[in-house]
């Protein structure tokens, strides 16, 4: 039986696998299988797999959205961490079943703070918030 991780951990583990994929071109299922065999410390659970599949199935649309919101930048110039976080965040926000953009944005910012350069989280926050507003999604974080 597969472990179900807390969502934050599931997102982080999915991010780590997606980030590693930026260094090679391995099909998603093969990458998941390899990851399962080689990285017991960062398992990708069912939720994480759904996030990765959403990104891979909609990668062209997600990349087009990112490109459309870049000002004086190109996709190639974006830091890999920021780009990976944006891709997963947009995939979850637009193609995930839960439709909680505020949560997605907060989690994306936290991942970028943890793995990215000092100020990259501001860019990630701004782009995801802009897309959420343009798509008519409520980008406000949920009140606890």
PDB file of C-alpha atoms in Angstrom:
ATOM      1  CA  UNK A   1       0.000   0.000   0.000  1.00  0.00           C
ATOM      2  CA  UNK A   2       1.296   3.420  -0.965  1.00  0.00           C
ATOM      3  CA  UNK A   3       2.025   5.976   1.734  1.00  0.00           C
ATOM      4  CA  UNK A   4       0.004   9.159   1.641  1.00  0.00           C
ATOM      5  CA  UNK A   5       2.183  12.113   2.523  1.00  0.00           C
ATOM      6  CA  UNK A   6       1.233  15.524   3.880  1.00  0.00           C
ATOM      7  CA  UNK A   7       0.508  17.750   0.865  1.00  0.00           C
ATOM      8  CA  UNK A   8       3.497  20.012   1.490  1.00  0.00           C
ATOM      9  CA  UNK A   9       5.857  17.025   1.505  1.00  0.00           C
ATOM     10  CA  UNK A  10       4.144  15.500  -1.539  1.00  0.00           C
ATOM     11  CA  UNK A  11       4.559  18.766  -3.459  1.00  0.00           C
ATOM     12  CA  UNK A  12       8.202  19.038  -2.432  1.00  0.00           C
ATOM     13  CA  UNK A  13       8.986  15.472  -3.469  1.00  0.00           C
ATOM     14  CA  UNK A  14       7.207  15.977  -6.805  1.00  0.00           C
ATOM     15  CA  UNK A  15       9.238  19.168  -7.265  1.00  0.00           C
ATOM     16  CA  UNK A  16      12.503  17.336  -6.553  1.00  0.00           C
ATOM     17  CA  UNK A  17      11.708  14.708  -9.181  1.00  0.00           C
ATOM     18  CA  UNK A  18      10.544  17.311 -11.715  1.00  0.00           C
ATOM     19  CA  UNK A  19      13.688  19.362 -11.066  1.00  0.00           C
ATOM     20  CA  UNK A  20      15.890  16.331 -11.666  1.00  0.00           C
ATOM     21  CA  UNK A  21      14.035  15.832 -14.956  1.00  0.00           C
ATOM     22  CA  UNK A  22      15.281  19.220 -16.179  1.00  0.00           C
ATOM     23  CA  UNK A  23      18.735  17.643 -16.592  1.00  0.00           C
ATOM     24  CA  UNK A  24      17.616  14.825 -18.888  1.00  0.00           C
ATOM     25  CA  UNK A  25      14.794  13.621 -21.066  1.00  0.00           C
ATOM     26  CA  UNK A  26      13.374  10.508 -19.428  1.00  0.00           C
ATOM     27  CA  UNK A  27       9.699   9.582 -19.850  1.00  0.00           C
ATOM     28  CA  UNK A  28       7.661  10.327 -16.724  1.00  0.00           C
ATOM     29  CA  UNK A  29       6.778   6.726 -15.870  1.00  0.00           C
ATOM     30  CA  UNK A  30      10.395   5.634 -16.182  1.00  0.00           C
ATOM     31  CA  UNK A  31      11.471   8.550 -13.985  1.00  0.00           C
ATOM     32  CA  UNK A  32       8.846   7.612 -11.388  1.00  0.00           C
ATOM     33  CA  UNK A  33       9.973   3.979 -11.431  1.00  0.00           C
ATOM     34  CA  UNK A  34      13.640   4.956 -11.106  1.00  0.00           C
ATOM     35  CA  UNK A  35      12.822   7.413  -8.348  1.00  0.00           C
ATOM     36  CA  UNK A  36      10.829   4.791  -6.440  1.00  0.00           C
ATOM     37  CA  UNK A  37      13.765   2.361  -6.600  1.00  0.00           C
ATOM     38  CA  UNK A  38      16.526   4.860  -5.813  1.00  0.00           C
ATOM     39  CA  UNK A  39      15.116   7.534  -3.499  1.00  0.00           C
ATOM     40  CA  UNK A  40      13.301   6.133  -0.493  1.00  0.00           C
ATOM     41  CA  UNK A  41      13.935   9.375   1.382  1.00  0.00           C
ATOM     42  CA  UNK A  42      11.688  11.462  -0.926  1.00  0.00           C
ATOM     43  CA  UNK A  43       8.823   9.195  -2.045  1.00  0.00           C
ATOM     44  CA  UNK A  44       6.355  10.490  -4.627  1.00  0.00           C
ATOM     45  CA  UNK A  45       2.875   9.536  -3.474  1.00  0.00           C
ATOM     46  CA  UNK A  46      -0.376   9.446  -5.456  1.00  0.00           C
ATOM     47  CA  UNK A  47      -0.927  13.193  -5.054  1.00  0.00           C
ATOM     48  CA  UNK A  48       2.622  13.933  -6.213  1.00  0.00           C
ATOM     49  CA  UNK A  49       2.172  11.646  -9.205  1.00  0.00           C
ATOM     50  CA  UNK A  50      -1.060  13.492 -10.107  1.00  0.00           C
ATOM     51  CA  UNK A  51       0.811  16.799 -10.009  1.00  0.00           C
ATOM     52  CA  UNK A  52       3.572  15.458 -12.239  1.00  0.00           C
ATOM     53  CA  UNK A  53       1.104  13.937 -14.692  1.00  0.00           C
ATOM     54  CA  UNK A  54      -0.856  17.205 -14.851  1.00  0.00           C
ATOM     55  CA  UNK A  55       2.314  19.045 -15.738  1.00  0.00           C
ATOM     56  CA  UNK A  56       3.508  16.508 -18.307  1.00  0.00           C
ATOM     57  CA  UNK A  57       0.083  16.236 -19.959  1.00  0.00           C
ATOM     58  CA  UNK A  58      -0.291  20.027 -20.160  1.00  0.00           C
ATOM     59  CA  UNK A  59       3.353  21.067 -20.487  1.00  0.00           C
ATOM     60  CA  UNK A  60       2.828  22.996 -23.727  1.00  0.00           C
ATOM     61  CA  UNK A  61      -0.050  25.052 -22.301  1.00  0.00           C
ATOM     62  CA  UNK A  62       1.818  25.656 -19.034  1.00  0.00           C
ATOM     63  CA  UNK A  63       4.996  26.745 -20.828  1.00  0.00           C
ATOM     64  CA  UNK A  64       2.973  29.019 -23.129  1.00  0.00           C
ATOM     65  CA  UNK A  65       1.401  30.687 -20.090  1.00  0.00           C
ATOM     66  CA  UNK A  66       4.782  31.227 -18.481  1.00  0.00           C
ATOM     67  CA  UNK A  67       6.246  32.635 -21.708  1.00  0.00           C
ATOM     68  CA  UNK A  68       3.297  34.984 -22.144  1.00  0.00           C
ATOM     69  CA  UNK A  69       3.986  36.529 -18.729  1.00  0.00           C
ATOM     70  CA  UNK A  70       7.729  37.070 -19.073  1.00  0.00           C
ATOM     71  CA  UNK A  71       8.830  40.680 -19.516  1.00  0.00           C
ATOM     72  CA  UNK A  72      12.287  41.076 -21.055  1.00  0.00           C
ATOM     73  CA  UNK A  73      13.095  37.455 -20.200  1.00  0.00           C
ATOM     74  CA  UNK A  74      13.029  34.143 -22.003  1.00  0.00           C
ATOM     75  CA  UNK A  75      12.255  30.697 -20.639  1.00  0.00           C
ATOM     76  CA  UNK A  76      15.921  29.766 -21.134  1.00  0.00           C
ATOM     77  CA  UNK A  77      17.033  32.561 -18.791  1.00  0.00           C
ATOM     78  CA  UNK A  78      14.748  31.560 -15.910  1.00  0.00           C
ATOM     79  CA  UNK A  79      16.438  29.746 -13.048  1.00  0.00           C
ATOM     80  CA  UNK A  80      15.629  26.013 -13.159  1.00  0.00           C
ATOM     81  CA  UNK A  81      14.165  26.073  -9.668  1.00  0.00           C
ATOM     82  CA  UNK A  82      11.774  28.917 -10.478  1.00  0.00           C
ATOM     83  CA  UNK A  83      10.783  27.388 -13.784  1.00  0.00           C
ATOM     84  CA  UNK A  84      10.105  23.979 -12.226  1.00  0.00           C
ATOM     85  CA  UNK A  85       8.079  25.507  -9.386  1.00  0.00           C
ATOM     86  CA  UNK A  86       6.077  27.610 -11.855  1.00  0.00           C
ATOM     87  CA  UNK A  87       5.364  24.609 -14.057  1.00  0.00           C
ATOM     88  CA  UNK A  88       4.129  22.451 -11.192  1.00  0.00           C
ATOM     89  CA  UNK A  89       2.201  25.310  -9.593  1.00  0.00           C
ATOM     90  CA  UNK A  90       0.390  26.241 -12.792  1.00  0.00           C
ATOM     91  CA  UNK A  91      -0.365  22.603 -13.563  1.00  0.00           C
ATOM     92  CA  UNK A  92      -1.875  22.115 -10.114  1.00  0.00           C
ATOM     93  CA  UNK A  93      -3.732  25.415 -10.158  1.00  0.00           C
ATOM     94  CA  UNK A  94      -5.229  24.976 -13.628  1.00  0.00           C
ATOM     95  CA  UNK A  95      -5.459  21.216 -14.137  1.00  0.00           C
ATOM     96  CA  UNK A  96      -5.509  19.782 -10.615  1.00  0.00           C
ATOM     97  CA  UNK A  97      -8.827  18.794  -9.178  1.00  0.00           C
ATOM     98  CA  UNK A  98      -8.737  20.808  -5.958  1.00  0.00           C
ATOM     99  CA  UNK A  99      -8.802  24.368  -7.326  1.00  0.00           C
ATOM    100  CA  UNK A 100      -7.090  25.992  -4.348  1.00  0.00           C
ATOM    101  CA  UNK A 101      -4.858  28.577  -6.038  1.00  0.00           C
ATOM    102  CA  UNK A 102      -4.037  30.398  -2.795  1.00  0.00           C
ATOM    103  CA  UNK A 103      -2.630  27.206  -1.313  1.00  0.00           C
ATOM    104  CA  UNK A 104      -0.743  26.427  -4.530  1.00  0.00           C
ATOM    105  CA  UNK A 105       0.796  29.898  -4.623  1.00  0.00           C
ATOM    106  CA  UNK A 106       1.832  29.752  -0.963  1.00  0.00           C
ATOM    107  CA  UNK A 107       3.413  26.327  -1.417  1.00  0.00           C
ATOM    108  CA  UNK A 108       5.211  27.462  -4.597  1.00  0.00           C
ATOM    109  CA  UNK A 109       6.633  30.473  -2.764  1.00  0.00           C
ATOM    110  CA  UNK A 110       7.860  28.261   0.087  1.00  0.00           C
ATOM    111  CA  UNK A 111       9.547  25.835  -2.334  1.00  0.00           C
ATOM    112  CA  UNK A 112      11.220  28.727  -4.129  1.00  0.00           C
ATOM    113  CA  UNK A 113      12.430  30.208  -0.836  1.00  0.00           C
ATOM    114  CA  UNK A 114      13.870  26.833   0.156  1.00  0.00           C
ATOM    115  CA  UNK A 115      15.541  25.866  -3.138  1.00  0.00           C
ATOM    116  CA  UNK A 116      15.841  29.058  -5.189  1.00  0.00           C
ATOM    117  CA  UNK A 117      17.886  32.227  -5.033  1.00  0.00           C
ATOM    118  CA  UNK A 118      17.072  34.877  -2.425  1.00  0.00           C
ATOM    119  CA  UNK A 119      14.540  36.987  -4.330  1.00  0.00           C
ATOM    120  CA  UNK A 120      13.178  34.441  -6.821  1.00  0.00           C
ATOM    121  CA  UNK A 121      10.096  33.758  -4.707  1.00  0.00           C
ATOM    122  CA  UNK A 122       8.777  37.264  -5.485  1.00  0.00           C
ATOM    123  CA  UNK A 123       8.791  36.527  -9.213  1.00  0.00           C
ATOM    124  CA  UNK A 124       7.077  33.151  -8.693  1.00  0.00           C
ATOM    125  CA  UNK A 125       4.454  34.732  -6.433  1.00  0.00           C
ATOM    126  CA  UNK A 126       3.756  37.522  -8.920  1.00  0.00           C
ATOM    127  CA  UNK A 127       3.458  35.311 -11.982  1.00  0.00           C
ATOM    128  CA  UNK A 128       1.227  32.719 -10.291  1.00  0.00           C
ATOM    129  CA  UNK A 129      -0.962  35.442  -8.775  1.00  0.00           C
ATOM    130  CA  UNK A 130      -1.345  37.165 -12.132  1.00  0.00           C
ATOM    131  CA  UNK A 131      -2.333  33.942 -13.882  1.00  0.00           C
ATOM    132  CA  UNK A 132      -4.790  33.085 -11.094  1.00  0.00           C
ATOM    133  CA  UNK A 133      -6.482  36.488 -11.456  1.00  0.00           C
ATOM    134  CA  UNK A 134      -6.547  36.269 -15.259  1.00  0.00           C
ATOM    135  CA  UNK A 135      -8.099  32.809 -15.071  1.00  0.00           C
ATOM    136  CA  UNK A 136     -10.774  34.063 -12.674  1.00  0.00           C
ATOM    137  CA  UNK A 137      -9.488  31.964  -9.789  1.00  0.00           C
ATOM    138  CA  UNK A 138      -9.573  33.194  -6.230  1.00  0.00           C
ATOM    139  CA  UNK A 139      -5.876  33.719  -5.503  1.00  0.00           C
ATOM    140  CA  UNK A 140      -6.426  34.681  -1.877  1.00  0.00           C
ATOM    141  CA  UNK A 141      -4.951  32.175   0.596  1.00  0.00           C
ATOM    142  CA  UNK A 142      -7.489  30.268   2.610  1.00  0.00           C
ATOM    143  CA  UNK A 143      -8.083  31.519   6.120  1.00  0.00           C
ATOM    144  CA  UNK A 144      -7.122  29.070   8.829  1.00  0.00           C
TER     145      UNK A 144
END
